[in-house]
Short mmCIF file of C-alpha atoms in Angstrom, two decimals:
data_model
loop_
_atom_site.label_atom_id
_atom_site.label_comp_id
_atom_site.label_asym_id
_atom_site.label_seq_id
_atom_site.Cartn_x
_atom_site.Cartn_y
_atom_site.Cartn_z
CA MET A 11 79.19 31.68 22.25
CA ILE A 12 83.00 32.37 21.47
CA ARG A 13 83.78 35.13 19.64
CA ASN A 14 86.39 34.13 16.38
CA ASN A 15 88.75 37.11 16.52
CA GLY A 16 91.73 34.59 15.43
CA ASP A 17 90.27 34.88 11.57
CA ASN A 18 89.98 37.80 10.55
CA ARG A 19 87.36 36.54 7.25
CA TYR A 20 84.68 37.18 9.54
CA PRO A 21 83.50 40.80 10.21
CA LYS A 22 83.09 42.40 13.87
CA GLY A 23 79.79 40.25 15.38
CA ILE A 24 80.18 37.46 14.02
CA PHE A 25 80.36 34.80 16.79
CA LEU A 26 80.69 30.85 16.99
CA ASN A 27 77.72 28.73 17.46
CA LEU A 28 78.18 25.27 18.60
CA LYS A 29 76.14 22.17 17.66
CA GLY A 30 73.67 24.61 19.37
CA HIS A 31 75.26 24.78 22.50
CA VAL A 32 75.21 28.47 23.79
CA VAL A 33 78.73 28.34 25.10
CA MET A 34 78.24 32.12 26.26
CA ARG A 35 76.10 30.95 29.03
CA VAL A 36 79.12 28.33 29.69
CA VAL A 37 81.66 31.28 29.64
CA GLY A 38 79.76 33.30 31.83
CA TRP A 39 79.57 30.98 34.40
CA LEU A 40 83.13 29.97 34.19
CA SER A 41 83.65 34.00 34.94
CA LYS A 42 81.88 33.83 38.03
CA SER A 43 82.91 30.03 39.61
CA VAL A 44 86.71 30.93 39.83
CA SER A 45 85.39 33.53 42.16
CA PHE A 46 84.44 30.81 44.66
CA GLY A 47 88.17 29.51 45.76
CA SER A 48 89.89 26.18 44.34
CA LYS A 49 86.68 24.45 44.09
CA GLY A 50 84.48 26.80 41.25
CA ALA A 51 88.34 26.93 39.22
CA ALA A 52 88.31 23.13 39.45
CA ARG A 53 84.81 23.57 37.89
CA GLY A 54 85.66 25.62 35.54
CA LEU A 55 88.13 23.83 34.08
CA VAL A 56 86.00 21.02 33.70
CA ALA A 57 83.59 23.65 31.52
CA MET A 58 86.45 24.48 29.64
CA LEU A 59 87.12 20.82 28.62
CA PHE A 60 83.79 20.78 27.57
CA ALA A 61 84.12 23.69 25.30
CA ALA A 62 86.94 22.14 24.21
CA THR A 63 85.19 18.95 23.66
CA VAL A 64 82.34 20.52 21.95
CA ILE A 65 84.50 23.00 19.65
CA PHE A 66 86.80 19.58 18.34
CA GLY A 67 84.52 17.56 18.50
CA GLN A 68 82.88 15.85 15.07
CA GLY A 69 80.00 17.78 13.39
CA PRO A 70 79.80 21.01 11.66
CA VAL A 71 80.67 24.53 13.37
CA ARG A 72 77.73 26.87 12.96
CA MET A 73 77.99 30.70 13.39
CA ALA A 74 75.83 33.17 14.14
CA HIS A 75 75.84 36.89 13.83
CA ALA A 76 75.28 38.97 16.77
CA SER A 77 72.81 41.45 15.35
CA ASP A 78 71.27 44.59 17.26
CA ASP A 79 68.01 43.00 15.92
CA PRO A 80 68.36 39.25 15.85
CA SER A 81 65.18 39.17 14.49
CA GLY A 82 65.99 40.94 11.48
CA PRO A 83 66.67 39.34 7.96
CA LEU A 84 69.30 36.90 7.96
CA LEU A 85 71.26 35.05 5.30
CA HIS A 86 72.97 31.54 6.09
CA LEU A 87 75.74 30.65 4.38
CA LYS A 88 76.84 26.62 4.69
CA GLY A 89 79.41 24.25 3.47
CA ALA A 90 82.88 24.31 3.08
CA LEU A 91 83.51 28.35 3.22
CA SER A 92 87.45 28.05 2.88
CA GLN A 93 88.88 25.50 0.53
CA GLY A 94 89.67 22.82 2.39
CA ALA A 95 87.69 23.75 5.53
CA SER A 96 85.06 21.54 7.55
CA PRO A 97 81.09 22.14 6.82
CA THR A 98 80.64 25.36 8.72
CA GLU A 99 77.49 27.90 8.75
CA ILE A 100 77.55 31.40 8.82
CA THR A 101 74.26 33.49 9.52
CA LEU A 102 74.82 37.59 8.78
CA ASN A 103 72.79 40.15 8.41
CA ALA A 104 72.94 43.48 5.92
CA ALA A 105 75.06 45.06 8.06
CA ALA A 106 77.80 42.16 7.98
CA LEU A 107 77.05 41.43 4.04
CA ALA A 108 78.01 45.36 3.42
CA GLU A 109 81.33 45.10 5.87
CA ILE A 110 82.63 42.11 3.88
CA ALA A 111 82.00 43.21 0.29
CA PRO A 112 79.90 45.96 -0.15
CA VAL A 113 78.62 47.07 -4.21
CA SER A 114 75.91 48.97 -5.50
CA PHE A 115 74.88 49.98 -9.09
CA THR A 116 71.60 51.36 -11.31
CA THR A 117 70.21 48.59 -13.49
CA THR A 118 66.34 48.15 -14.86
CA THR A 119 65.12 44.34 -14.22
CA ILE A 120 61.77 42.29 -16.36
CA TRP A 121 60.43 42.12 -12.73
CA THR A 122 60.39 46.37 -11.97
CA ASN A 123 59.42 49.44 -13.24
CA GLY A 124 62.18 51.98 -14.60
CA PRO A 125 65.72 52.35 -12.92
CA GLN A 126 66.33 50.51 -9.45
CA ALA A 127 69.46 52.12 -7.59
CA PHE A 128 70.15 48.58 -5.78
CA LYS A 129 72.98 48.44 -2.56
CA GLY A 130 74.60 45.25 -1.29
CA SER A 131 77.43 42.37 -0.98
CA SER A 132 79.05 41.58 -4.23
CA LEU A 133 78.61 37.64 -4.76
CA ALA A 134 82.36 37.84 -5.86
CA GLY A 135 83.97 39.48 -3.45
CA LEU A 136 81.81 37.31 -1.18
CA LEU A 137 83.33 34.45 -2.14
CA LYS A 138 87.05 35.82 -2.61
CA HIS A 139 86.96 36.46 0.86
CA PHE A 140 86.00 33.38 1.80
CA ASN A 141 88.20 31.67 -0.93
CA ILE A 142 85.88 29.84 -2.75
CA THR A 143 87.14 28.98 -6.22
CA SER A 144 85.43 26.11 -7.07
CA GLY A 145 82.20 23.77 -6.84
CA THR A 146 78.99 25.11 -6.95
CA LEU A 147 75.99 27.44 -5.11
CA LEU A 148 72.92 26.15 -4.01
CA ALA A 149 70.37 29.02 -3.48
CA ARG A 150 67.60 29.07 -1.78
CA ALA A 151 64.33 30.99 -1.46
CA VAL A 152 61.85 30.79 1.84
CA ASN A 153 59.28 28.77 -0.62
CA ASP A 154 62.26 26.44 -0.92
CA TYR A 155 62.80 27.71 -4.49
CA THR A 156 66.14 26.74 -5.50
CA VAL A 157 68.51 28.29 -8.26
CA GLU A 158 72.36 26.15 -8.90
CA ILE A 159 75.33 28.51 -9.63
CA PRO A 160 78.68 27.44 -11.02
CA VAL A 161 81.20 29.55 -9.01
CA SER A 162 82.96 29.42 -12.08
CA GLU A 163 80.27 31.77 -13.66
CA ILE A 164 80.25 34.09 -10.79
CA GLU A 165 82.64 37.22 -12.03
CA GLU A 166 83.79 40.41 -10.49
CA GLY A 167 81.21 43.25 -11.41
CA GLY A 168 78.05 40.64 -11.69
CA PRO A 169 75.87 39.58 -9.33
CA MET A 170 75.36 41.21 -5.68
CA ILE A 171 72.98 39.93 -2.90
CA ALA A 172 71.05 43.15 -2.59
CA PHE A 173 69.49 44.22 0.77
CA GLU A 174 68.18 47.70 -0.44
CA ALA A 175 66.43 48.57 -3.33
CA ASN A 176 65.83 52.28 -4.31
CA GLY A 177 67.73 53.05 -0.52
CA ALA A 178 64.95 51.16 1.21
CA ALA A 179 65.22 48.12 2.86
CA MET A 180 63.28 45.43 1.00
CA PRO A 181 60.93 43.56 2.45
CA LEU A 182 59.65 39.78 2.28
CA ARG A 183 56.56 41.34 0.29
CA ASP A 184 58.92 43.25 -2.23
CA LYS A 185 61.73 40.46 -3.36
CA GLY A 186 62.87 40.85 -0.41
CA PRO A 187 65.23 40.62 2.51
CA PHE A 188 68.16 39.40 0.06
CA TRP A 189 68.03 39.20 -3.63
CA LEU A 190 70.43 38.05 -6.44
CA VAL A 191 70.51 40.44 -8.66
CA TYR A 192 73.07 41.22 -11.87
CA PRO A 193 73.82 44.37 -13.78
CA TYR A 194 70.97 43.04 -16.04
CA ASP A 195 72.04 46.55 -18.55
CA LEU A 196 75.58 46.46 -18.28
CA ASP A 197 75.75 43.49 -20.12
CA GLU A 198 74.04 41.46 -22.53
CA ARG A 199 75.00 38.22 -21.25
CA TYR A 200 73.17 39.32 -18.30
CA ARG A 201 69.93 39.55 -20.21
CA SER A 202 68.91 35.84 -20.92
CA GLU A 203 66.75 33.12 -19.39
CA LYS A 204 69.56 31.06 -17.76
CA VAL A 205 70.56 34.65 -15.60
CA TYR A 206 66.88 35.51 -15.34
CA SER A 207 66.11 32.30 -13.93
CA ARG A 208 69.30 32.87 -10.92
CA SER A 209 68.16 36.03 -9.94
CA ILE A 210 66.81 34.41 -7.10
CA TRP A 211 64.80 36.79 -4.58
CA GLN A 212 63.36 36.32 -0.49
CA LEU A 213 66.61 34.53 -0.90
CA VAL A 214 67.48 32.96 2.70
CA SER A 215 70.45 30.41 2.38
CA ILE A 216 73.18 29.68 0.09
CA GLU A 217 75.36 26.70 0.16
CA VAL A 218 78.36 25.47 -1.44
CA VAL A 219 78.75 22.13 -2.61
CA PRO A 220 81.78 19.95 -4.22
#
């Protein structure tokens, strides 16, 4: 894998994973091969050219978050994650989401009892971070339930991608690990069937489409 240090849109711990190739293995092999003289250096050059071919070849760039717990909950962001950019996929865990656009609020919901203290990543902040200003979000749950949310209808102070409720991570059986939550008590506009239908839980991916 190659760390994407050149783009500060991606928090520390995000790595490139291009076309399924584990580029880190190539880089590791290269670092060893150059120590074996000119033949090893030549082989290393071939590896570098191969990696460059993968990077600049056709097809979407895939990204993976390097989590301390690779088996932990991950959210996939797909599509043109910057205006005019090539299709990309980024995989984030809760720590990476919190680093991009941390937010918290307390609200009641129609699915829970009493006020709930949520912590997560602002959806508007996430879109701003990746310079996404138009299109539609396709949010998909683990059971393939999908909702469409126009980017134009996402505003500051609105929904978050919650990964904690009342100070604890949300398990799959309790609407986790990610839940798109609105501050329902803040504005009556958020207490509507449209918003309730968009409040997707067990969220696994968000795709940006034109």
